[in-house]
Amino acid sequence: MLLASLLFSASAAAQRAVDQALQEQLSAQQQGAQVQKRIDKLDDQTQAMLDEYRNGAVRLEDLSAYVAQMARLVDDQKAEMHRKETQMRDIVEMQQQIVPFLQRMIDVLDEFVSLDTPFLLDERLQRLQQLKQMMHRSDVSVTEKYRRIMEAYRVEAEYGHNLESYQGTLNGEGEPRSVEFLRLGRVGLYYLTLKGDEGGFWLPSEQKWIALDAAQLDSLEKAIRVAKKQTPPDLLMLPVVAPEVKP
């Protein structure tokens, strides 16, 4: 009995030892599983952080490239602004130089008209007045001012190369009279009354009209018809003042 009791006690103790060992092993396995979960979780977090770092590095690289591109763009814009400022200064300086030049052109044209043969005076003086008024207008560009002045010079130049007849008022001795003027380029200016009974030519050296004789009146009347294209061109016998030769 004692032996059996001892054997049973030993067996129970061994069983308890086994159970305790199993329990410790199970607890260790559970703890190991929890540790593995934490490790897996940390690994996932680490991988996420790594992915985020890689994405951040890519974004940083893209952002650096963008910043470099923007820096080049800013430099180009600064250079363009500098070029524009230089151009604006050049334009202002050019305008400061060209405006007095244009004014001198008008003054020269004014003096030329005043000394020239007095044909179409109202038209020519009105054109000059318009040019003078234009120079004070801020809404007219310098380019347009130059164009209009050159147009006036072109018109004046063309006067020297054509034959023209027009009606106008003759101001001289006595009452003003309506007459027919004939302009032969710039070398001759004549008038004929509307009745055709009186005519004359302009003598620049004396700044006055010289009367024409009867034969010259016939030639003048014929020349006026030629200028109006009422008769074909023909030989005209009219007095022409020789240009003065300066020593």
XYZ file of N, CA and C in Angstrom, residues 8-233:
678
model
N 1.752 6.584 -6.735
C 0.672 7.499 -7.133
C 1.081 8.935 -6.912
N 1.750 9.170 -5.785
C 2.199 10.527 -5.488
C 3.221 10.974 -6.519
N 4.109 10.048 -6.859
C 5.130 10.377 -7.847
C 4.508 10.631 -9.186
N 3.516 9.814 -9.520
C 2.841 9.979 -10.817
C 2.104 11.310 -10.865
N 1.460 11.690 -9.792
C 0.722 12.960 -9.734
C 1.679 14.130 -9.845
N 2.798 13.992 -9.181
C 3.778 15.078 -9.239
C 4.322 15.235 -10.641
N 4.546 14.051 -11.265
C 5.065 14.105 -12.637
C 4.033 14.717 -13.576
N 2.775 14.359 -13.317
C 1.726 14.906 -14.184
C 1.634 16.416 -14.028
N 1.733 16.855 -12.781
C 1.682 18.293 -12.528
C 2.870 18.986 -13.204
N 4.024 18.305 -13.147
C 5.196 18.894 -13.792
C 4.989 18.992 -15.284
N 4.387 17.913 -15.825
C 4.119 17.935 -17.267
C 3.117 19.022 -17.607
N 2.041 19.066 -16.784
C 1.020 20.095 -17.035
C 1.614 21.491 -16.933
N 2.455 21.684 -15.923
C 3.065 23.004 -15.753
C 3.966 23.340 -16.928
N 4.694 22.276 -17.385
C 5.586 22.491 -18.534
C 4.768 22.826 -19.763
N 3.651 22.097 -19.949
C 2.782 22.365 -21.090
C 2.197 23.772 -21.010
N 1.807 24.113 -19.757
C 1.223 25.448 -19.564
C 2.256 26.531 -19.855
N 3.463 26.340 -19.400
C 4.518 27.314 -19.650
C 4.827 27.399 -21.139
N 4.816 26.189 -21.795
C 5.073 26.179 -23.231
C 3.969 26.914 -23.983
N 2.713 26.664 -23.544
C 1.578 27.338 -24.176
C 1.650 28.833 -23.949
N 1.997 29.201 -22.724
C 2.118 30.640 -22.415
C 3.228 31.260 -23.235
N 4.324 30.485 -23.367
C 5.442 30.995 -24.164
C 5.037 31.139 -25.615
N 4.261 30.144 -26.105
C 3.811 30.228 -27.497
C 2.896 31.437 -27.700
N 1.988 31.637 -26.701
C 1.084 32.789 -26.804
C 1.873 34.107 -26.784
N 2.839 34.165 -25.866
C 3.660 35.369 -25.811
C 4.450 35.550 -27.112
N 4.918 34.397 -27.621
C 5.656 34.470 -28.890
C 4.765 34.954 -30.024
N 3.505 34.497 -30.000
C 2.569 34.929 -31.046
C 2.300 36.419 -30.942
N 2.143 36.884 -29.689
C 1.922 38.330 -29.501
C 3.130 39.145 -29.945
N 4.333 38.617 -29.591
C 5.552 39.306 -30.007
C 5.651 39.337 -31.531
N 5.270 38.172 -32.159
C 5.321 38.112 -33.621
C 4.348 39.115 -34.254
N 3.187 39.227 -33.590
C 2.208 40.211 -34.094
C 2.770 41.618 -34.009
N 3.400 41.898 -32.857
C 3.985 43.229 -32.710
C 5.107 43.437 -33.742
N 5.880 42.350 -33.952
C 6.955 42.449 -34.939
C 6.375 42.693 -36.326
N 5.301 41.905 -36.630
C 4.659 42.075 -37.941
C 4.098 43.491 -38.081
N 3.500 43.976 -36.980
C 2.932 45.324 -37.005
C 4.024 46.362 -37.200
N 5.125 46.169 -36.457
C 6.244 47.089 -36.604
C 6.826 47.000 -38.018
N 6.851 45.792 -38.551
C 7.383 45.629 -39.910
C 6.488 46.347 -40.938
N 5.154 46.216 -40.705
C 4.219 46.918 -41.595
C 4.392 48.429 -41.480
N 4.535 48.902 -40.225
C 4.731 50.333 -40.014
C 6.047 50.800 -40.657
N 7.078 49.938 -40.462
C 8.369 50.283 -41.041
C 8.273 50.345 -42.563
N 7.558 49.349 -43.158
C 7.389 49.326 -44.603
C 6.592 50.531 -45.088
N 5.565 50.888 -44.299
C 4.761 52.063 -44.665
C 5.605 53.330 -44.592
N 6.393 53.421 -43.511
C 7.268 54.580 -43.384
C 8.301 54.619 -44.502
N 8.783 53.430 -44.881
C 9.759 53.362 -45.969
C 9.124 53.790 -47.286
N 7.885 53.280 -47.515
C 7.176 53.681 -48.734
C 6.913 55.189 -48.736
N 6.514 55.693 -47.567
C 6.255 57.134 -47.471
C 7.532 57.930 -47.706
N 8.632 57.403 -47.187
C 9.915 58.080 -47.384
C 10.291 58.075 -48.867
N 10.085 56.912 -49.500
C 10.418 56.824 -50.925
C 9.529 57.775 -51.739
N 8.232 57.783 -51.409
C 7.319 58.694 -52.112
C 7.716 60.147 -51.860
N 8.078 60.437 -50.610
C 8.520 61.786 -50.281
C 9.784 62.162 -51.025
N 10.691 61.200 -51.152
C 11.941 61.463 -51.868
C 11.656 61.748 -53.347
N 10.700 60.964 -53.913
C 10.334 61.204 -55.314
C 9.695 62.575 -55.467
N 8.775 62.909 -54.539
C 8.127 64.222 -54.598
C 9.151 65.333 -54.407
N 10.115 65.095 -53.498
C 11.153 66.094 -53.272
C 12.007 66.283 -54.527
N 12.302 65.185 -55.219
C 13.075 65.274 -56.456
C 12.291 66.035 -57.525
N 10.974 65.698 -57.616
C 10.131 66.409 -58.585
C 10.028 67.890 -58.227
N 9.863 68.152 -56.924
C 9.754 69.537 -56.479
C 11.050 70.298 -56.728
N 12.175 69.638 -56.523
C 13.468 70.282 -56.780
C 13.615 70.620 -58.263
N 13.185 69.677 -59.119
C 13.237 69.943 -60.554
C 12.306 71.101 -60.928
N 11.116 71.118 -60.296
C 10.161 72.200 -60.572
C 10.723 73.549 -60.112
N 11.322 73.545 -58.912
C 11.908 74.780 -58.389
C 13.037 75.261 -59.306
N 13.847 74.333 -59.790
C 14.935 74.711 -60.705
C 14.378 75.283 -62.008
N 13.296 74.653 -62.489
C 12.673 75.160 -63.712
C 12.088 76.546 -63.486
N 11.419 76.732 -62.343
C 10.851 78.039 -62.020
C 11.951 79.092 -61.866
N 13.080 78.677 -61.313
C 14.197 79.614 -61.146
C 14.710 80.064 -62.517
N 14.823 79.094 -63.452
C 15.250 79.472 -64.807
C 14.228 80.389 -65.466
N 12.938 80.084 -65.247
C 11.883 80.917 -65.811
C 11.936 82.330 -65.249
N 12.146 82.433 -63.942
C 12.255 83.751 -63.310
C 13.453 84.510 -63.871
N 14.573 83.796 -64.047
C 15.757 84.451 -64.623
C 15.476 84.950 -66.034
N 14.785 84.109 -66.817
C 14.429 84.526 -68.188
C 13.502 85.737 -68.165
N 12.528 85.731 -67.240
C 11.608 86.854 -67.142
C 12.336 88.123 -66.709
N 13.285 87.982 -65.793
C 14.070 89.145 -65.377
C 14.879 89.690 -66.545
N 15.477 88.772 -67.321
C 16.249 89.212 -68.484
C 15.347 89.891 -69.503
N 14.135 89.336 -69.708
C 13.190 89.942 -70.646
C 12.740 91.305 -70.154
N 12.482 91.422 -68.845
C 12.105 92.713 -68.276
C 13.229 93.734 -68.471
N 14.459 93.273 -68.305
C 15.603 94.181 -68.506
C 15.665 94.646 -69.959
N 15.422 93.694 -70.885
C 15.426 94.069 -72.302
C 14.298 95.055 -72.605
N 13.122 94.809 -72.031
C 11.992 95.714 -72.252
C 12.280 97.094 -71.680
N 12.866 97.130 -70.488
C 13.206 98.422 -69.893
C 14.220 99.171 -70.754
N 15.194 98.414 -71.286
C 16.182 99.042 -72.166
C 15.523 99.571 -73.429
N 14.609 98.777 -73.995
C 13.887 99.219 -75.189
C 13.049 100.449 -74.902
N 12.383 100.458 -73.733
C 11.555 101.611 -73.374
C 12.409 102.860 -73.229
N 13.583 102.719 -72.607
C 14.477 103.874 -72.481
C 14.926 104.350 -73.860
N 15.221 103.372 -74.743
C 15.634 103.755 -76.101
C 14.505 104.469 -76.836
N 13.270 103.975 -76.647
C 12.123 104.597 -77.311
C 11.913 106.014 -76.791
N 12.003 106.167 -75.465
C 11.823 107.505 -74.875
C 12.897 108.456 -75.399
N 14.147 107.975 -75.421
C 15.237 108.819 -75.927
C 15.022 109.152 -77.400
N 14.558 108.154 -78.172
C 14.316 108.394 -79.599
C 13.199 109.417 -79.785
N 12.129 109.277 -78.970
C 11.031 110.236 -79.068
C 11.500 111.643 -78.702
N 12.352 111.714 -77.692
C 12.871 113.019 -77.293
C 13.688 113.656 -78.415
N 14.306 112.822 -79.237
C 15.100 113.340 -80.351
C 14.250 113.578 -81.592
N 13.274 112.680 -81.847
C 12.541 112.761 -83.099
C 11.467 113.833 -83.079
N 10.882 114.116 -81.907
C 9.822 115.135 -81.844
C 10.362 116.506 -82.272
N 11.494 116.975 -81.738
C 12.044 118.246 -82.247
C 12.384 118.178 -83.727
N 12.834 117.003 -84.184
C 13.143 116.843 -85.607
C 11.882 117.009 -86.458
N 10.781 116.411 -86.026
C 9.516 116.556 -86.754
C 9.047 117.999 -86.753
N 9.244 118.684 -85.618
C 8.839 120.090 -85.547
C 9.670 120.931 -86.522
N 10.956 120.619 -86.632
C 11.805 121.351 -87.586
C 11.352 121.087 -89.024
N 10.910 119.859 -89.301
C 10.417 119.541 -90.639
C 9.195 120.398 -90.972
N 8.309 120.581 -89.990
C 7.122 121.412 -90.212
C 7.535 122.867 -90.410
N 8.484 123.345 -89.614
C 8.948 124.732 -89.750
C 9.566 124.969 -91.125
N 10.351 123.997 -91.598
C 10.968 124.122 -92.926
C 9.891 124.146 -94.000
N 8.896 123.288 -93.875
C 7.811 123.261 -94.853
C 7.018 124.560 -94.832
N 6.808 125.110 -93.632
C 6.092 126.381 -93.492
C 6.865 127.500 -94.197
N 8.158 127.549 -93.963
C 8.978 128.583 -94.609
C 9.000 128.399 -96.121
N 9.053 127.154 -96.561
C 9.071 126.871 -97.998
C 7.792 127.357 -98.669
N 6.639 127.068 -98.042
C 5.362 127.496 -98.626
C 5.271 129.018 -98.671
N 5.754 129.665 -97.614
C 5.677 131.122 -97.577
C 6.542 131.770 -98.647
N 7.629 131.115 -99.056
C 8.529 131.668 -100.075
C 8.208 131.159 -101.474
N 7.356 130.148 -101.566
C 7.076 129.525 -102.850
C 6.046 130.328 -103.643
N 5.867 129.938 -104.891
C 4.831 130.531 -105.731
C 3.482 130.367 -105.040
N 2.673 131.404 -104.973
C 1.446 131.363 -104.143
C 0.268 130.648 -104.814
N 0.416 129.355 -105.065
C -0.695 128.585 -105.614
C -1.331 127.740 -104.505
N -2.623 127.527 -104.616
C -3.374 126.706 -103.647
C -2.993 127.062 -102.205
N -2.903 128.348 -101.927
C -2.425 128.771 -100.611
C -3.341 128.324 -99.488
N -4.662 128.455 -99.689
C -5.591 128.061 -98.621
C -5.415 126.583 -98.273
N -5.324 125.748 -99.302
C -5.173 124.305 -99.079
C -3.852 123.986 -98.394
N -2.776 124.596 -98.846
C -1.455 124.304 -98.303
C -1.294 124.846 -96.886
N -1.818 126.042 -96.632
C -1.726 126.616 -95.284
C -2.590 125.832 -94.308
N -3.744 125.355 -94.776
C -4.594 124.540 -93.905
C -3.896 123.228 -93.548
N -3.199 122.630 -94.516
C -2.464 121.397 -94.240
C -1.374 121.652 -93.204
N -0.688 122.766 -93.340
C 0.343 123.115 -92.362
C -0.250 123.334 -90.979
N -1.377 124.010 -90.910
C -2.017 124.258 -89.621
C -2.417 122.951 -88.954
N -2.904 122.008 -89.728
C -3.276 120.703 -89.181
C -2.059 119.963 -88.636
N -0.945 120.085 -89.341
C 0.288 119.445 -88.863
C 0.752 120.070 -87.547
N 0.670 121.381 -87.455
C 1.097 122.066 -86.218
C 0.210 121.663 -85.047
N -1.077 121.563 -85.270
C -1.992 121.153 -84.204
C -1.761 119.694 -83.818
N -1.460 118.883 -84.811
C -1.220 117.458 -84.552
C -0.040 117.242 -83.615
N 0.985 118.084 -83.712
C 2.177 117.898 -82.901
C 1.892 118.037 -81.411
N 0.798 118.685 -81.035
C 0.456 118.870 -79.624
C -0.542 117.820 -79.132
N -0.908 116.884 -79.987
C -1.890 115.870 -79.608
C -1.187 114.632 -79.071
N -1.581 114.231 -77.868
C -0.976 113.044 -77.255
C -1.601 111.753 -77.767
N -2.769 111.848 -78.402
C -3.430 110.647 -78.902
C -2.931 110.233 -80.281
N -2.009 110.992 -80.844
C -1.418 110.654 -82.137
C 0.009 110.173 -81.895
N 0.298 108.966 -82.340
C 1.630 108.398 -82.107
C 2.692 109.141 -82.915
N 3.932 108.991 -82.478
C 5.046 109.616 -83.186
C 5.140 109.068 -84.609
N 4.868 107.775 -84.739
C 4.905 107.155 -86.069
C 3.878 107.792 -86.991
N 2.662 108.011 -86.475
C 1.617 108.626 -87.286
C 1.961 110.084 -87.614
N 2.544 110.791 -86.680
C 2.956 112.170 -86.937
C 3.986 112.209 -88.061
N 4.942 111.303 -87.995
C 5.967 111.256 -89.040
C 5.336 110.931 -90.391
N 4.385 109.983 -90.394
C 3.738 109.594 -91.651
C 3.002 110.773 -92.272
N 2.278 111.542 -91.463
C 1.513 112.672 -91.998
C 2.435 113.783 -92.503
N 3.516 114.008 -91.802
C 4.461 115.035 -92.255
C 5.092 114.630 -93.580
N 5.490 113.358 -93.686
C 6.076 112.882 -94.938
C 5.052 112.926 -96.068
N 3.785 112.688 -95.762
C 2.734 112.790 -96.768
C 2.620 114.230 -97.269
N 2.718 115.204 -96.352
C 2.677 116.613 -96.760
C 3.864 116.950 -97.657
N 5.043 116.431 -97.328
C 6.218 116.653 -98.186
C 6.011 116.010 -99.561
N 5.400 114.826 -99.582
C 5.164 114.145 -100.856
C 4.225 114.970 -101.742
N 3.156 115.507 -101.110
C 2.214 116.328 -101.874
C 2.920 117.554 -102.440
N 3.739 118.209 -101.618
C 4.461 119.390 -102.092
C 5.410 119.030 -103.234
N 6.040 117.873 -103.147
C 6.959 117.456 -104.204
C 6.216 117.204 -105.513
N 5.013 116.649 -105.425
C 4.245 116.345 -106.635
C 3.790 117.606 -107.354
N 3.674 118.717 -106.637
C 3.276 119.957 -107.287
C 4.255 120.357 -108.399
N 5.489 119.948 -108.275
C 6.492 120.349 -109.254
C 6.502 119.506 -110.514
N 5.592 118.514 -110.612
C 5.660 117.590 -111.753
C 4.341 117.456 -112.506
N 3.406 118.380 -112.310
C 2.135 118.231 -113.025
C 1.567 119.583 -113.432
N 0.560 119.503 -114.270
C -0.145 120.674 -114.775
C -1.534 120.665 -114.164
N -1.934 121.775 -113.565
C -3.206 121.800 -112.837
C -3.928 123.120 -113.086
N -5.242 123.027 -113.227
C -6.088 124.216 -113.357
C -7.154 124.152 -112.268
N -7.394 125.284 -111.616
C -8.401 125.320 -110.554
C -8.922 126.749 -110.425
N -10.152 126.867 -109.917
C -10.736 128.189 -109.685
C -10.380 128.669 -108.291
N -10.191 129.977 -108.177
C -9.858 130.556 -106.887
C -10.104 132.045 -106.911
N -9.712 132.696 -105.845
C -9.912 134.139 -105.705
C -8.588 134.849 -105.886
N -8.582 135.845 -106.747
C -7.392 136.649 -106.991
C -7.465 137.900 -106.128
N -6.532 138.016 -105.211
C -6.454 139.179 -104.330
C -5.331 140.081 -104.826
N -5.686 141.264 -105.224
C -4.691 142.214 -105.699
C -5.268 143.605 -105.636
N -4.966 144.352 -106.620
C -5.516 145.701 -106.671
C -7.025 145.635 -106.947
N -7.780 146.430 -106.239
C -9.223 146.429 -106.422
C -9.887 145.311 -105.640
N -11.120 144.974 -106.026
C -11.889 143.952 -105.337
C -11.378 142.556 -105.691
N -11.449 141.599 -104.748
C -11.086 140.209 -105.064
C -11.971 139.680 -106.191
N -11.371 138.897 -107.076
C -12.110 138.387 -108.216
C -11.945 136.871 -108.312
N -13.015 136.216 -108.794
C -12.944 134.782 -109.066
C -12.296 134.583 -110.419
N -11.231 133.792 -110.476
C -10.494 133.565 -111.716
C -10.162 132.086 -111.850
N -9.647 131.742 -113.005
C -9.150 130.396 -113.259
C -7.627 130.442 -113.199
N -7.052 129.656 -112.282
C -5.601 129.605 -112.157
C -5.060 128.423 -112.949
N -3.883 128.604 -113.485
C -3.155 127.518 -114.138
C -1.784 127.423 -113.501
N -1.450 126.227 -113.038
C -0.130 126.000 -112.441
C 0.648 125.054 -113.337
N 1.796 125.514 -113.796
C 2.681 124.706 -114.619
C 3.847 124.251 -113.744
N 3.651 123.116 -113.084
C 4.641 122.662 -112.111
C 4.857 123.749 -111.072
N 6.138 124.104 -110.885
C 6.477 125.231 -110.021
C 7.141 126.366 -110.816
N 7.176 126.199 -112.140
C 7.872 127.205 -112.942
C 6.943 128.310 -113.426
N 5.632 128.081 -113.357
C 4.723 129.106 -113.843
C 3.372 129.046 -113.168
N 2.862 130.237 -112.812
C 1.529 130.359 -112.235
C 0.813 131.478 -112.979
N -0.365 131.171 -113.494
C -1.094 132.124 -114.336
C -2.537 132.220 -113.841
N -3.186 133.316 -114.248
C -4.612 133.428 -113.972
C -5.306 133.970 -115.209
N -6.592 133.624 -115.331
C -7.427 134.104 -116.423
C -8.813 134.379 -115.840
N -9.329 135.573 -116.082
C -10.669 135.889 -115.583
C -11.684 134.950 -116.213
N -12.815 134.800 -115.539
C -13.824 133.873 -116.034
C -14.372 134.309 -117.391
N -14.309 135.593 -117.695
C -14.737 136.085 -119.013
C -13.653 135.898 -120.063
N -12.430 135.646 -119.621
C -11.326 135.446 -120.549
C -10.753 136.721 -121.121
N -11.111 137.878 -120.523
C -10.640 139.147 -121.083
C -9.398 139.683 -120.392
N -8.923 139.007 -119.378
C -7.747 139.501 -118.651
C -7.021 138.317 -118.037
N -5.702 138.416 -118.031
C -4.897 137.361 -117.443
C -3.528 137.879 -117.079
N -2.786 137.057 -116.371
C -1.446 137.461 -115.971
C -0.640 136.283 -115.471
N 0.637 136.500 -115.203
C 1.496 135.460 -114.636
C 2.259 136.043 -113.446
N 2.628 135.159 -112.519
C 3.273 135.567 -111.279
C 4.767 135.709 -111.503
N 5.281 136.905 -111.097
C 6.705 137.192 -111.198
C 7.315 137.117 -109.797
N 7.981 136.000 -109.459
C 8.482 135.807 -108.090
C 9.459 136.881 -107.641
N 10.312 137.358 -108.542
C 11.335 138.325 -108.136
C 10.723 139.621 -107.634
N 9.553 139.969 -108.141
C 8.891 141.203 -107.715
C 7.642 140.942 -106.888
N 7.322 139.652 -106.735
C 6.161 139.264 -105.932
C 4.887 139.973 -106.392
N 4.647 139.913 -107.702
C 3.437 140.556 -108.232
C 3.043 139.888 -109.542
N 1.817 140.207 -109.994
C 1.282 139.664 -111.235
C 1.649 140.586 -112.405
N 2.015 139.989 -113.522
C 2.333 140.715 -114.749
C 1.260 140.390 -115.793
N 0.698 141.417 -116.408
C -0.391 141.222 -117.364
C 0.099 140.518 -118.620
N -0.792 139.718 -119.236
C -0.507 139.032 -120.482
C -1.165 139.786 -121.640
N -0.544 139.680 -122.818
C -1.154 140.316 -123.977
C -2.224 139.386 -124.564
N -2.888 139.837 -125.628
C -4.010 139.098 -126.208
C -3.592 137.720 -126.704
N -2.444 137.638 -127.393
C -1.983 136.346 -127.908
C -1.692 135.375 -126.766
N -1.114 135.897 -125.712
C -0.813 135.046 -124.563
C -2.077 134.599 -123.840
N -3.115 135.437 -123.874
C -4.392 135.045 -123.267
C -4.978 133.846 -123.996
N -4.869 133.850 -125.349
C -5.359 132.707 -126.119
C -4.592 131.435 -125.760
N -3.278 131.559 -125.637
C -2.456 130.393 -125.248
C -2.810 129.920 -123.840
N -3.075 130.865 -122.956
C -3.425 130.511 -121.571
C -4.762 129.782 -121.533
N -5.728 130.294 -122.305
C -7.040 129.638 -122.335
C -6.911 128.210 -122.866
N -6.086 128.045 -123.898
C -5.863 126.708 -124.453
C -5.166 125.808 -123.433
N -4.197 126.354 -122.715
C -3.477 125.571 -121.699
C -4.418 125.125 -120.584
N -5.361 125.958 -120.226
C -6.324 125.598 -119.178
C -7.194 124.433 -119.651
N -7.575 124.453 -120.944
C -8.376 123.344 -121.468
C -7.546 122.055 -121.481
N -6.261 122.181 -121.777
C -5.392 120.998 -121.740
C -5.309 120.444 -120.316
N -5.148 121.331 -119.326
C -5.052 120.895 -117.928
C -6.329 120.202 -117.477
N -7.466 120.638 -118.008
C -8.757 120.026 -117.656
C -9.071 118.816 -118.524
N -8.112 118.461 -119.415
C -8.262 117.321 -120.314
C -9.450 117.515 -121.261
N -9.724 118.776 -121.607
C -10.783 119.087 -122.555
C -10.253 119.145 -123.990
N -8.942 119.173 -124.150
C -8.308 119.199 -125.468
C -6.973 118.481 -125.365
N -6.493 117.879 -126.432
C -5.220 117.148 -126.357
C -4.041 118.093 -126.136
N -2.960 117.579 -125.554
C -1.768 118.415 -125.316
C -1.237 119.013 -126.614
